[in-house]
Amino acid sequence: MQANDHFICPNCHVGYLDLKLTTYVRKYEETMICVPNTPCWVCDVCHERHFDPSAIQRLELLIGPVGPPPNRHQPVTRPAKRAEQRPDATAKPGQKAK
C-alpha cells in the first residue's frame, strides 16, 4: 500500500482512506503505550482509523510478547476541600469573608 492509494472506507462506505501519521495508543494491562508518527489509514468522512499492519507488527516486536514493564507511577491523591473549610464559602455575595 502506498500513500497515493485511495480505498473506500469499510465503516461508512462513503469516505476514502488516506495514509496519515497519527499516534498509536494501546493499553497493556496497567501500562499505556503511546507511539507518535505511526502510519495509519484515516477516513476523511467518519475518521475511522486502520493502522498499517506492518507498523503494528514492528511495534509489537519491539515491545515483546510479555509487554512493557509494569507502570510503577502512583498518582498523588489529595483530599477534596470541603465547602466549610474554605473561607469564602460562608460569605454571601457582597460581604467580606471572616
Short mmCIF file of C-alpha atoms in Angstrom, two decimals:
data_model
loop_
_atom_site.label_atom_id
_atom_site.label_comp_id
_atom_site.label_asym_id
_atom_site.label_seq_id
_atom_site.Cartn_x
_atom_site.Cartn_y
_atom_site.Cartn_z
CA MET A 1 0.00 0.00 0.00
CA GLN A 2 1.25 3.44 -0.88
CA ALA A 3 0.29 6.95 0.18
CA ASN A 4 -1.32 7.73 -3.17
CA ASP A 5 -3.67 4.71 -2.96
CA HIS A 6 -7.27 5.54 -2.05
CA PHE A 7 -9.64 2.95 -0.66
CA ILE A 8 -13.32 3.25 0.19
CA CYS A 9 -13.90 3.23 3.95
CA PRO A 10 -15.19 -0.17 5.15
CA ASN A 11 -17.01 1.54 8.03
CA CYS A 12 -19.12 4.28 6.38
CA HIS A 13 -18.79 3.21 2.69
CA VAL A 14 -18.76 6.89 1.71
CA GLY A 15 -15.35 8.31 2.56
CA TYR A 16 -11.89 7.45 1.34
CA LEU A 17 -8.98 6.23 3.43
CA ASP A 18 -5.87 8.42 3.31
CA LEU A 19 -2.49 7.45 4.74
CA LYS A 20 -1.53 9.78 7.62
CA LEU A 21 0.81 9.74 10.59
CA THR A 22 -1.08 9.52 13.90
CA THR A 23 -0.42 8.45 17.47
CA TYR A 24 -0.86 4.76 18.27
CA VAL A 25 -2.23 4.25 21.79
CA ARG A 26 -2.66 0.84 23.39
CA LYS A 27 -3.02 -0.37 26.96
CA TYR A 28 -1.02 -3.43 28.01
CA GLU A 29 -2.51 -4.50 31.35
CA GLU A 30 -1.71 -1.48 33.57
CA THR A 31 0.73 0.31 31.23
CA MET A 32 -0.33 2.65 28.43
CA ILE A 33 1.86 2.84 25.33
CA CYS A 34 1.79 5.93 23.08
CA VAL A 35 3.76 5.84 19.82
CA PRO A 36 3.72 9.07 17.78
CA ASN A 37 4.07 9.19 13.98
CA THR A 38 2.59 5.75 13.30
CA PRO A 39 1.28 5.17 9.74
CA CYS A 40 -2.49 4.93 9.75
CA TRP A 41 -5.31 4.88 7.19
CA VAL A 42 -7.88 7.53 8.21
CA CYS A 43 -11.32 8.01 6.64
CA ASP A 44 -11.97 11.59 5.52
CA VAL A 45 -15.68 11.34 6.46
CA CYS A 46 -16.11 9.22 9.61
CA HIS A 47 -12.46 9.44 10.79
CA GLU A 48 -12.25 5.66 11.32
CA ARG A 49 -8.61 4.58 11.79
CA HIS A 50 -6.91 1.46 10.49
CA PHE A 51 -3.27 1.17 11.47
CA ASP A 52 -0.82 -0.24 8.96
CA PRO A 53 -0.32 -3.94 9.85
CA SER A 54 3.43 -3.88 9.15
CA ALA A 55 3.90 -0.92 11.51
CA ILE A 56 1.91 -2.65 14.27
CA GLN A 57 3.95 -5.82 13.75
CA ARG A 58 7.19 -3.84 14.19
CA LEU A 59 5.84 -2.18 17.36
CA GLU A 60 4.82 -5.50 18.87
CA LEU A 61 8.25 -6.89 18.02
CA LEU A 62 9.85 -4.01 19.96
CA ILE A 63 7.51 -4.39 22.94
CA GLY A 64 7.85 -8.17 23.05
CA PRO A 65 5.37 -10.93 23.83
CA VAL A 66 5.30 -10.14 27.56
CA GLY A 67 4.52 -6.47 27.05
CA PRO A 68 6.20 -3.43 28.60
CA PRO A 69 7.32 -3.36 32.24
CA PRO A 70 4.54 -2.50 34.70
CA ASN A 71 3.76 1.13 35.37
CA ARG A 72 5.12 1.96 38.80
CA HIS A 73 3.82 5.55 38.87
CA GLN A 74 1.25 6.09 41.59
CA PRO A 75 -0.66 9.38 41.25
CA VAL A 76 -0.81 11.59 44.33
CA THR A 77 -4.30 11.70 45.77
CA ARG A 78 -5.23 14.80 47.69
CA PRO A 79 -8.33 15.14 49.83
CA ALA A 80 -11.00 17.35 48.35
CA LYS A 81 -11.61 20.67 50.08
CA ARG A 82 -14.96 20.91 51.77
CA ALA A 83 -17.10 23.99 51.43
CA GLU A 84 -16.98 24.75 55.16
CA GLN A 85 -13.17 24.67 55.13
CA ARG A 86 -12.92 27.42 52.52
CA PRO A 87 -13.19 30.95 53.97
CA ASP A 88 -15.17 32.32 51.02
CA ALA A 89 -17.85 29.58 51.13
CA THR A 90 -19.69 31.08 54.11
CA ALA A 91 -19.63 34.65 52.85
CA LYS A 92 -22.68 35.91 50.99
CA PRO A 93 -22.30 37.93 47.81
CA GLY A 94 -21.26 41.45 48.62
CA GLN A 95 -19.83 40.51 52.04
CA LYS A 96 -16.22 40.02 53.00
CA ALA A 97 -15.01 36.67 54.26
CA LYS A 98 -14.43 36.44 58.02
#
